[in-house]
Coordinates of C-alpha atoms and ligand atoms in Angstrom, one line a residue:
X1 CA -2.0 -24.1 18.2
X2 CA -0.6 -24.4 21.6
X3 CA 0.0 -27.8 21.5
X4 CA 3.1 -27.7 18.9
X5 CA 5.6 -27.4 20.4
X6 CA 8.4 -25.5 19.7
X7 CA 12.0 -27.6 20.1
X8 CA 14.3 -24.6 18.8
X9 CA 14.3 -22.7 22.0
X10 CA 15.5 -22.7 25.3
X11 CA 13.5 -21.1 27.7
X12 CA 15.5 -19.0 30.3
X13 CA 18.2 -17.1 28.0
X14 CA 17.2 -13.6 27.6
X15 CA 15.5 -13.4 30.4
X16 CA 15.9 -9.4 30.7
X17 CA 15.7 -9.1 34.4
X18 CA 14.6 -5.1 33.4
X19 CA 11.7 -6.5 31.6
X20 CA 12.3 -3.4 28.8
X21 CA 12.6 -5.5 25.7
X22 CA 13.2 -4.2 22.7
X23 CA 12.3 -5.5 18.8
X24 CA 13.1 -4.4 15.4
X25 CA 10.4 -4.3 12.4
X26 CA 10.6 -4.8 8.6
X27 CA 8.1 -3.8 6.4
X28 CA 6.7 -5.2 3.0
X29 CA 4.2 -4.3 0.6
X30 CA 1.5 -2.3 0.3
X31 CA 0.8 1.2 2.4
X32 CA -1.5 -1.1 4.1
X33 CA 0.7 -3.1 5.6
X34 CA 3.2 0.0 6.3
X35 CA -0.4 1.9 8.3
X36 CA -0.7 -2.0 9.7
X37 CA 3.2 -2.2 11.0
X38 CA 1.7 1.3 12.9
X39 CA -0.4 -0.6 14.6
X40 CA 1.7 -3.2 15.8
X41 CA 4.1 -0.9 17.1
X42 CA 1.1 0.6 19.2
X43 CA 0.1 -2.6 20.5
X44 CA 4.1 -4.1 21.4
X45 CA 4.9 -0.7 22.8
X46 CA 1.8 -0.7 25.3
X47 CA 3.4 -4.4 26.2
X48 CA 6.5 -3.0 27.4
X49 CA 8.4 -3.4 24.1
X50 CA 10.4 -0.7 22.2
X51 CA 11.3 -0.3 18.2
X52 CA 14.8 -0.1 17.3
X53 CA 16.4 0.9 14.4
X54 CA 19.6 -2.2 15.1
X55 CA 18.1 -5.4 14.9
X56 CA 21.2 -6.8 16.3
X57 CA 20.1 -5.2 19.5
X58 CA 16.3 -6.5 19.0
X59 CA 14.5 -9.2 21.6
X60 CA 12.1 -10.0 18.6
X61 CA 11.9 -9.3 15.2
X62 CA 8.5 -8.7 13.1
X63 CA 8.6 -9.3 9.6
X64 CA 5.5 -7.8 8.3
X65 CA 5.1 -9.8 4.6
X66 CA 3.2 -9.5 1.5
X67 CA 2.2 -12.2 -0.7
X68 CA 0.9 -10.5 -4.0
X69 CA 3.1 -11.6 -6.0
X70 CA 6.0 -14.9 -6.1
X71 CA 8.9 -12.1 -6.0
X72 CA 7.6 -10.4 -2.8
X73 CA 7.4 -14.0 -0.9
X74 CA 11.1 -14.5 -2.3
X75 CA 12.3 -11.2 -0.8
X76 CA 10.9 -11.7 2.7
X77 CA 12.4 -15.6 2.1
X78 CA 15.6 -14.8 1.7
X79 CA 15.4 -11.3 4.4
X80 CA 14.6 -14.5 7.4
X81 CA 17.8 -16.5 6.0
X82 CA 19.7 -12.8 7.3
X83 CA 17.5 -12.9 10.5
X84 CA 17.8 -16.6 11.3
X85 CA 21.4 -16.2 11.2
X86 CA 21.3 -14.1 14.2
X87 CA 19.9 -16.7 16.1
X88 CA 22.9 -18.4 16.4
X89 CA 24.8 -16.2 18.8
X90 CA 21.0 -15.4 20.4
X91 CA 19.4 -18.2 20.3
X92 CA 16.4 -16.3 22.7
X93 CA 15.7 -14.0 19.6
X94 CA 12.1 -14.4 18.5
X95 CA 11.7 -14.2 15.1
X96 CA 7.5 -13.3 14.3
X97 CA 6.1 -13.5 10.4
X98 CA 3.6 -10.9 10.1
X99 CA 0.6 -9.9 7.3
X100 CA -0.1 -11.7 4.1
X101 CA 2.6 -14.4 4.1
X102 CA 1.4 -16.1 7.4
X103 CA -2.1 -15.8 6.6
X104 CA -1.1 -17.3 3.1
X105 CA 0.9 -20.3 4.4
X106 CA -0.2 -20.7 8.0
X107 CA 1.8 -23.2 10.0
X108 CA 3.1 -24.7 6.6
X109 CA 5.6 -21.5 7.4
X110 CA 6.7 -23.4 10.4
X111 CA 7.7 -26.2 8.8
X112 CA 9.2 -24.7 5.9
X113 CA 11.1 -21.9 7.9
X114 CA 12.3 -23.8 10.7
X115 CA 13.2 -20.8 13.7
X116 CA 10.2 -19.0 13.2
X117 CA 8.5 -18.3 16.2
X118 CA 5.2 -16.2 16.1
X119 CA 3.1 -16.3 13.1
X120 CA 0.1 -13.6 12.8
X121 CA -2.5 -13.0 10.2
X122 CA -3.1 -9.2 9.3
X123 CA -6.9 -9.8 11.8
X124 CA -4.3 -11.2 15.1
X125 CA -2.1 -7.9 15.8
X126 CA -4.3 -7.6 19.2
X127 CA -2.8 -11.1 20.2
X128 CA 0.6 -10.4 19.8
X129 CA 1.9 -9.6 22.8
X130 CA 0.1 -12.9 24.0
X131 CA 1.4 -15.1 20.9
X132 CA 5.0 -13.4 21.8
X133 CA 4.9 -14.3 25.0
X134 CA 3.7 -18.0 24.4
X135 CA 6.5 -18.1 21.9
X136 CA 9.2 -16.9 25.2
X137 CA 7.5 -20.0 27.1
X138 CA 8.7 -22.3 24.2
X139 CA 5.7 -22.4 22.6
X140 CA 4.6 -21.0 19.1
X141 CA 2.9 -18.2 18.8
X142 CA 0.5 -18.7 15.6
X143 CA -3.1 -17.0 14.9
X144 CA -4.5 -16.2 11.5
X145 CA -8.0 -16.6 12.4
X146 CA -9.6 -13.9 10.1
X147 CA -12.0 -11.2 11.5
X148 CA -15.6 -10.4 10.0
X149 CA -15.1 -7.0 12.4
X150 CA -11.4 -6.2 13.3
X151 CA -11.2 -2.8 12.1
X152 CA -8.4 -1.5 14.9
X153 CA -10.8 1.5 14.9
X154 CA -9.6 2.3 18.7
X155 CA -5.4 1.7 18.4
X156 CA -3.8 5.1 17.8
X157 CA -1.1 4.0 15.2
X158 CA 2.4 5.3 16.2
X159 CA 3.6 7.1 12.6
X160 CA 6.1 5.8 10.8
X161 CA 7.1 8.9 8.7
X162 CA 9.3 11.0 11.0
X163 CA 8.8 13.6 9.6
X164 CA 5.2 14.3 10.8
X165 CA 4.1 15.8 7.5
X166 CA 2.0 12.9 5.5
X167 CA 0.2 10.0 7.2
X168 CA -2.0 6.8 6.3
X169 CA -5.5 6.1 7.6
X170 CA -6.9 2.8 7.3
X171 CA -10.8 3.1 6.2
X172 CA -11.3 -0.1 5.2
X173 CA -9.7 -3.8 6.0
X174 CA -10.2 -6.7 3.3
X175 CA -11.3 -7.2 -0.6
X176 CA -14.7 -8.7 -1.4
X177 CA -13.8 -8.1 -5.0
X178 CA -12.4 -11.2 -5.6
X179 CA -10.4 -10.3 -8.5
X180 CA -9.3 -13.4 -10.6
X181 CA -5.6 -13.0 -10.3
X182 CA -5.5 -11.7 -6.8
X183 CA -4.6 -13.0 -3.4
X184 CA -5.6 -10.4 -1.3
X185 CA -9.4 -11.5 -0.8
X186 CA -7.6 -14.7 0.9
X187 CA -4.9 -13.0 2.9
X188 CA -7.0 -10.2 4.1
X189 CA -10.8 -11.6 4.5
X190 CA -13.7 -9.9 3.7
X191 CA -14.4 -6.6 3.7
X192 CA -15.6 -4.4 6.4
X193 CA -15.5 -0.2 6.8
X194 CA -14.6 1.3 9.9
X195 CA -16.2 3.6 12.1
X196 CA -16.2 7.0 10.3
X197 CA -16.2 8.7 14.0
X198 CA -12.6 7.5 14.3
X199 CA -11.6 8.0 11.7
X200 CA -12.0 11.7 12.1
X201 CA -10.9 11.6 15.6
X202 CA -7.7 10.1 14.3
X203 CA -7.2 12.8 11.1
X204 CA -8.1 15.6 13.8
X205 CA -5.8 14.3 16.2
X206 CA -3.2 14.1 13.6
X207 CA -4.0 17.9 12.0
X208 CA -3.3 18.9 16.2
X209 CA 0.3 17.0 15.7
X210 CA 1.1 18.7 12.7
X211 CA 0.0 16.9 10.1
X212 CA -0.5 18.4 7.1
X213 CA -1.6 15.7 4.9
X214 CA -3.8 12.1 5.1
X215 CA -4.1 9.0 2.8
X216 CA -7.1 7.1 3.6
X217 CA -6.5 3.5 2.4
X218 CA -8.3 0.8 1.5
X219 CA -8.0 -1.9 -1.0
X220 CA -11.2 -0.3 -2.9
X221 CA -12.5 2.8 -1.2
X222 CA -15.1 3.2 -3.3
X223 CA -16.6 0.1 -1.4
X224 CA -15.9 2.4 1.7
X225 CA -20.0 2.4 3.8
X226 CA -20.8 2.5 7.5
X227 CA -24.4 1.5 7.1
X228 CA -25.3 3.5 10.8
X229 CA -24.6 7.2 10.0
X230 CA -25.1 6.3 6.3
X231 CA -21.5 7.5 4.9
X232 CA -20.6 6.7 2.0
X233 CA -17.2 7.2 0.5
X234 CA -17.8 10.4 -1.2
X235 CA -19.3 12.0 2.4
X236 CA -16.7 10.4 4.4
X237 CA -13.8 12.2 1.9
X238 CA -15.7 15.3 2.3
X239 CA -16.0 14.7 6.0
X240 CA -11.8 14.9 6.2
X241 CA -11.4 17.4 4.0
X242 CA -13.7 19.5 6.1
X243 CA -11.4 18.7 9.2
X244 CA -8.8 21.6 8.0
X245 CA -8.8 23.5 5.0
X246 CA -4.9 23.4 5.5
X247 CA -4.6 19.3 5.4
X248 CA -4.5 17.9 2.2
X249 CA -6.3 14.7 1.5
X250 CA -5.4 11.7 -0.7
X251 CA -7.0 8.2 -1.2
X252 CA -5.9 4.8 -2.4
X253 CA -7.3 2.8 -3.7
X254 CA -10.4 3.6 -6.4
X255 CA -12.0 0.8 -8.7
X256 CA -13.3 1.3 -11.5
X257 CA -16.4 -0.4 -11.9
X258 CA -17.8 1.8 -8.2
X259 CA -15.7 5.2 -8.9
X260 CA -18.5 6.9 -8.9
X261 CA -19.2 10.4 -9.7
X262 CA -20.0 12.0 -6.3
X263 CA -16.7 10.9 -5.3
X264 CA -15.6 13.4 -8.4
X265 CA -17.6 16.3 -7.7
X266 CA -16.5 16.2 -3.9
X267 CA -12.8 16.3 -5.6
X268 CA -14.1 19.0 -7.3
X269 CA -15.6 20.9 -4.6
X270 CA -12.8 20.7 -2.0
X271 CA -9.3 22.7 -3.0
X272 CA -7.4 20.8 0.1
X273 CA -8.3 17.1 -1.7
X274 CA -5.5 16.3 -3.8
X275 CA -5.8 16.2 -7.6
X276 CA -4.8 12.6 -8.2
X277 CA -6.5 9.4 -8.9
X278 CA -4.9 6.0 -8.7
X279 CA -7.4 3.8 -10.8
X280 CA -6.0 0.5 -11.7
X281 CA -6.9 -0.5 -15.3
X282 CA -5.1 -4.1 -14.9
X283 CA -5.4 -4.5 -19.2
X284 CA -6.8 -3.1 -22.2
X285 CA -8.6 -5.9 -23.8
X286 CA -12.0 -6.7 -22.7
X287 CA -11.0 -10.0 -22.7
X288 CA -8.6 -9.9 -20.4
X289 CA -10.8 -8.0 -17.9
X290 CA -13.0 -10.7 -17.8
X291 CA -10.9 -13.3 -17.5
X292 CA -9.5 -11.3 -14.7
X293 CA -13.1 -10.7 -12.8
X294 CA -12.7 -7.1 -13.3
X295 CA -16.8 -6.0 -13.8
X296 CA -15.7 -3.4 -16.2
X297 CA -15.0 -2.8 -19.8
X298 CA -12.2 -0.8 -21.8
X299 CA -15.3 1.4 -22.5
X300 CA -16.1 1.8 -19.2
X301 CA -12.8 2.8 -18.1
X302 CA -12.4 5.1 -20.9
X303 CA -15.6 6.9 -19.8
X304 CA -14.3 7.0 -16.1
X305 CA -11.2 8.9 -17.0
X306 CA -13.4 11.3 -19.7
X307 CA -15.9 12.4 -16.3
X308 CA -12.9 13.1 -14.0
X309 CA -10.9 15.2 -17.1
X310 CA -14.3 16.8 -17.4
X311 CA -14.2 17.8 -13.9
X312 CA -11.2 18.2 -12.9
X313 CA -9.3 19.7 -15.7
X314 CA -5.7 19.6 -14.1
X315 CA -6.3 15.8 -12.2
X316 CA -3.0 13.7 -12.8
X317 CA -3.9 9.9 -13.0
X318 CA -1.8 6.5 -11.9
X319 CA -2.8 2.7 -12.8
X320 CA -2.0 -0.5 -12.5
X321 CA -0.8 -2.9 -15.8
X322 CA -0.2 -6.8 -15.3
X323 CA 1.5 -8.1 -18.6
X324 CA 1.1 -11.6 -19.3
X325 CA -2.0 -12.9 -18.1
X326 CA -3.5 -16.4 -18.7
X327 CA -4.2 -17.0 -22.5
X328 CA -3.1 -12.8 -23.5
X329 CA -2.3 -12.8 -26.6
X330 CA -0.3 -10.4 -28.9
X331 CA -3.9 -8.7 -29.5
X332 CA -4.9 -8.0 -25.9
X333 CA -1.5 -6.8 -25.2
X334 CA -1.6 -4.1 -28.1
X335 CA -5.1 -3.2 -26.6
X336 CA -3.3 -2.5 -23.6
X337 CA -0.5 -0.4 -25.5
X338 CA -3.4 1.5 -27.1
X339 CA -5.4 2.2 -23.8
X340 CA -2.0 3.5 -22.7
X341 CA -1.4 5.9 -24.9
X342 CA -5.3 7.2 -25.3
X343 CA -5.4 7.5 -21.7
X344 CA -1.8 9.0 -21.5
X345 CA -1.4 8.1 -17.4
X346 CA 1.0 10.3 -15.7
X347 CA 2.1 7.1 -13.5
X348 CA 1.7 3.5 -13.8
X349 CA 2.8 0.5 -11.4
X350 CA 3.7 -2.6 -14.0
X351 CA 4.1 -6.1 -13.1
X352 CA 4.3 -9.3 -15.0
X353 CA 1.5 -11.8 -14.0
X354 CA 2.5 -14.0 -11.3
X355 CA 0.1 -17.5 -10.1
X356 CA -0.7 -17.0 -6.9
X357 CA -1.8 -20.3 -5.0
X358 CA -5.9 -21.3 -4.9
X359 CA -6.9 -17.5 -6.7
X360 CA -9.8 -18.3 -9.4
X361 CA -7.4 -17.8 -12.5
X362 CA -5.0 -20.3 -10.7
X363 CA -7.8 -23.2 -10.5
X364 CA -9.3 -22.3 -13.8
X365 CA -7.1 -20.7 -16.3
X366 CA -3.2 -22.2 -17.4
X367 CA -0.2 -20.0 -17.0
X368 CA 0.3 -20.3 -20.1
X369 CA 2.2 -17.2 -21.9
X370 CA 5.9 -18.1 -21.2
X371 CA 8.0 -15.8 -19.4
X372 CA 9.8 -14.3 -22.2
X373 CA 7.0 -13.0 -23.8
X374 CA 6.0 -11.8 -20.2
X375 CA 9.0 -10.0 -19.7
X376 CA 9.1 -8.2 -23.7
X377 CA 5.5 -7.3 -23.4
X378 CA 6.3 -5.6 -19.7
X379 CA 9.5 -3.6 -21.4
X380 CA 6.8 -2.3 -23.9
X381 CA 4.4 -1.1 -21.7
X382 CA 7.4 0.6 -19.1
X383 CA 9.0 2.0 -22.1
X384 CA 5.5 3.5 -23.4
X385 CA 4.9 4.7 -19.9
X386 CA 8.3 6.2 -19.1
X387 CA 7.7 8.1 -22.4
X388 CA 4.2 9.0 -21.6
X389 CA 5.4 10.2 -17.6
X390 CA 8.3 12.5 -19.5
X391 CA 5.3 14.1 -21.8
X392 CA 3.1 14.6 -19.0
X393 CA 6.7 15.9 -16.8
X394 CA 7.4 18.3 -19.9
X395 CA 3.7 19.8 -19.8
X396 CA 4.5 21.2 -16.4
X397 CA 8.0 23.1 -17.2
X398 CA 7.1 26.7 -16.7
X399 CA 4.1 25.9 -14.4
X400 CA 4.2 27.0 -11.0
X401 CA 2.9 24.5 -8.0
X402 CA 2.2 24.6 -4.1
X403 CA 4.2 22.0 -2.9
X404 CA 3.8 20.6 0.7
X405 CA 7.6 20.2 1.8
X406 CA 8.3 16.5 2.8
X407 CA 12.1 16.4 3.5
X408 CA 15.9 16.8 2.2
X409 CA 16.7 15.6 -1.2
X410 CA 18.6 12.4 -1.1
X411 CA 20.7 14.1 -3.8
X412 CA 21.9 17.4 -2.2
X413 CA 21.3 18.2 1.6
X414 CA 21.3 21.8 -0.3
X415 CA 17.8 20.7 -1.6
X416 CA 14.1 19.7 -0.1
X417 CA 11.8 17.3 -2.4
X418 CA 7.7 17.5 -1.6
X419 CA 4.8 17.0 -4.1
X420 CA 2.3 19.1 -5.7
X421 CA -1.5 17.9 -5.5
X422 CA -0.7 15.9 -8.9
X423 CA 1.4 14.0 -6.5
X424 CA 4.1 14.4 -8.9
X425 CA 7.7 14.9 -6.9
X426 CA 9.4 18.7 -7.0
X427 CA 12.8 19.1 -5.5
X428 CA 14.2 22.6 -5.3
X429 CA 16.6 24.6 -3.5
X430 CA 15.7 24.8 0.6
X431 CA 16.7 28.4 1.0
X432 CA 14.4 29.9 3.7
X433 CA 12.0 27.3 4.0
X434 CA 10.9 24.0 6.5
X435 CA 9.8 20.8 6.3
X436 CA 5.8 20.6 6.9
X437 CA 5.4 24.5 4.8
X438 CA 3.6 24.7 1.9
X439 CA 5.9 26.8 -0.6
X440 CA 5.3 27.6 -4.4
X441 CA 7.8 26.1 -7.0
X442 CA 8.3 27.0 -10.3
X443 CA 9.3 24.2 -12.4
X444 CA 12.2 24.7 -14.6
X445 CA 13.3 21.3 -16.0
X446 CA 12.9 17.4 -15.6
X447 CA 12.8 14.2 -15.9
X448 CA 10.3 11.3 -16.3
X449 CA 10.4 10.8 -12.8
X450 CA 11.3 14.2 -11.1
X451 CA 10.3 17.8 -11.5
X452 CA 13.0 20.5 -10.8
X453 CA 12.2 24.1 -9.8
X454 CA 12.9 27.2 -8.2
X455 CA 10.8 28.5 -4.9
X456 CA 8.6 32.2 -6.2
X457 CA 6.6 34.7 -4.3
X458 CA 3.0 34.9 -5.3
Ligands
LIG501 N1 -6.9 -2.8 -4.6 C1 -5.5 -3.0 -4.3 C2 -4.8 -3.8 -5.2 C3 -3.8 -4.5 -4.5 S1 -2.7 -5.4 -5.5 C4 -4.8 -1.7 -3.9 O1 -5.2 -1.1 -2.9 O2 -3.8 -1.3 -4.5 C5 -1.9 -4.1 -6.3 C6 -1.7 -4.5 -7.7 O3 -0.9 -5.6 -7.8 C7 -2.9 -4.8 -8.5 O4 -3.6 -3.7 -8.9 C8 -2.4 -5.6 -9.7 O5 -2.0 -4.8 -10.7 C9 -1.1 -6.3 -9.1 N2 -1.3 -7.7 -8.8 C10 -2.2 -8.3 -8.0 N3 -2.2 -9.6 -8.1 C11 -1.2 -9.9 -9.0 C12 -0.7 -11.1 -9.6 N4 -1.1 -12.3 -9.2 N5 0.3 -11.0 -10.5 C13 0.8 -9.7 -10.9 N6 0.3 -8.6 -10.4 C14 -0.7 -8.6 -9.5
LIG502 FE1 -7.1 -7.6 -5.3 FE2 -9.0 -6.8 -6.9 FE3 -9.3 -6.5 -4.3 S1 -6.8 -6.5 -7.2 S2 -7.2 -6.3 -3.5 S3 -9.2 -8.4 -5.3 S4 -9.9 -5.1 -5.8

């Protein structure tokens, strides 16, 4: 890539004679990419750079991108118009695309986004402080070669939450699932686990921080295996929550079709794992899922959620909806209303289907339901989960909950918010109590979105 020269740049401005330079990052997307941007902040600052919050103060901006669906590319689109604005009283300001978005488009980017500097694939964080410093040279800066290895297992991520309560561990990088609709087995490469040994070291060296709880992420965890040591995802979930009984341990995300009932009975067995399982259904029609590559069937599903509920009694559960895939018709989209309110999940993330660029669906299957049915079927399904997340919020009033503290209420400084293991989100008076304590919270009213309660003794 070297030989492409970059013409928007002059070489000696900015030249900090201090060499401390200093760069701003935006995040997009998934918690992957926010436990990624952790990463990259580890490897600039090791390079002599520092994060600030003012990016008109920054050296270099990172924009790390995501590409699931059309809407997210817009949003980072028009965030680099704001960016490349700046460039005109600093024209030595390196602007860097990050994640799925340069992987996606490559150096088409640089032609389309003219002032972009650095381009780097979600495998090339380790060469940024080389592809930034090509980029200083006049140069671009572009990899998105894809690894078959790069886990990051030994880069200490530098948190982004500041309040040192909850943090994300990567466990897995890449899909091989290969969903119909997806992009993320393109953007992200194949599949590979990480070394269970750091992973621990990093939860252990996090519980010595103050930590008090972990996500472990990955884009299906149940795929989670390091062949060596032979752990699996249902040992290596027992293996964290045997780091501290006082840690609380979530995961994201489970599939369906490998959500397997060890996994369950290790949720079972451990108090400190949370009691929450985001499974995403995608649709409720059989057709559907196999247009969509899904390896599953509503039946299938159905008898997933039955053998958690049978286990754990008190587990709260979140999916995933798209509205409006190829060829759904008003049948398949009922199915999905009625898997909906059988199931009756506490949470659900909905999205119209967007084409995304050289997927299977896109090379096989039309776009074909217009966008107005799109958008009516998605009002449906938000209004039937909005109702069903108010009847699930209503079950609780009266119930009492540990909640781990997380910080101050945006609504009153008078007020914290945490969540209970349901991952549900309590706010209540601070009185006595600290960010990072686990407290007990009666709930006393709420909303679809929010519980309310008061702090008791028990
Ligand atoms: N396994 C991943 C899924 C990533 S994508 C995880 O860890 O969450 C998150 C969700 O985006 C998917 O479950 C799906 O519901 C939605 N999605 C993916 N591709 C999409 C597309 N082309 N159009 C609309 N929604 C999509
Ligand atoms: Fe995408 Fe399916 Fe993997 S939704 S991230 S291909 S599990």
């Amino acid at each position: 890539m070297k030989e492409i020269k970059n013409l928007n740049k002059n070489k000696n401005i900015n030249n900090n004679p201090n060499n401390k330079k200093n760069f701003y990052m935006e995040t997009y997307g998934c918690q992957m990419n926010v436990a990624d941007s952790e990463l990259v902040v580890s490897i600039m600052n090791k390079s002599g750079y520092n994060l600030i919050e003012d990016f008109n103060n920054a050296d270099l901006i990172f924009i790390n991108t995501c590409s699931i669906r059309e809407n997210a590319e817009k949003k980072v689109r028009n965030r680099l118009q704001n960016f490349k604005a700046l460039k005109r009283d600093n024209p030595g300001l390196l602007i860097g695309i990050l994640g799925c978005m340069a992987e996606r488009l490559k150096e088409k980017l640089l032609e389309q986004e003219k002032l972009v500097d650095i381009i780097a694939g979600p495998d090339s964080y380790r060469s940024l402080p080389e592809l930034v410093k090509e980029a200083g040279d006049g140069e671009y800066g572009v990899n998105v070669l894809l690894s078959r290895e790069e886990t990051y297992a030994d880069i200490s991520p530098v948190r982004s939450d500041k309040n040192g309560v909850s943090a994300f561990v990567s466990i897995t990088r890449g899909c091989d699932n290969m969903c119909a609709f997806c992009v993320v087995p393109f953007t992200r490469g194949r599949e590979r686990s990480r070394n269970p040994e750091t992973i621990i070291n990093e939860v252990k060296e996090l519980v010595n921080n103050g930590y008090k709880e972990v996500t472990l992420l990955g884009q299906n965890v149940d795929k989670y295996n390091w062949t060596e040591s032979k752990v699996n995802f249902a040992k290596l979930l027992e293996l964290t929550a045997q780091v501290s009984p006082e840690l609380r341990v979530r995961f994201s995300t489970s599939y369906p079709s490998e959500f397997s009932n060890q996994v369950i009975d290790i949720m079972a067995k451990y108090d400190n794992i949370c009691n929450y399982i985001h499974l995403p259904v995608q649709s409720g029609s059989n057709n559907m899922l196999e247009k969509m590559k899904r390896n599953y069937t509503r039946d299938w599903y159905l008898n997933r959620i039955k053998a958690i509920r049978e286990r754990i009694p008190n587990c709260s559960i979140s999916t995933d909806i798209i509205s409006g895939y190829c060829s759904e018709t008003e049948q398949d989209h009922k199915d999905t209303l009625s898997l909906m309110e059988e199931v009756g999940f506490d949470y659900a993330y909905m999205f119209k289907y967007s084409e995304r660029p050289n997927t299977f669906a896109q090379r096989n299957y039309p776009d074909d339901v217009p966008e107005e049915i799109k958008s009516r079927r998605l009002q449906e399904i938000i209004k039937l989960q909005n109702e069903n997340s108010l009847k699930s919020n209503t079950a609780d009033l009266g119930k009492t909950f540990e909640v781990l503290i997380e910080g101050v209420s945006k609504k009153s400084d008078q007020e914290y918010y945490g969540r209970n293991s349901q991952n549900k989100v309590i706010v209540f008076p601070k009185k006595e109590t600290e960010i990072g304590q686990y407290v007990y919270v009666k709930v006393h009213k709420n909303t679809s979105a929010t519980l309310i309660g008061e702090l008791v003794q028990v």
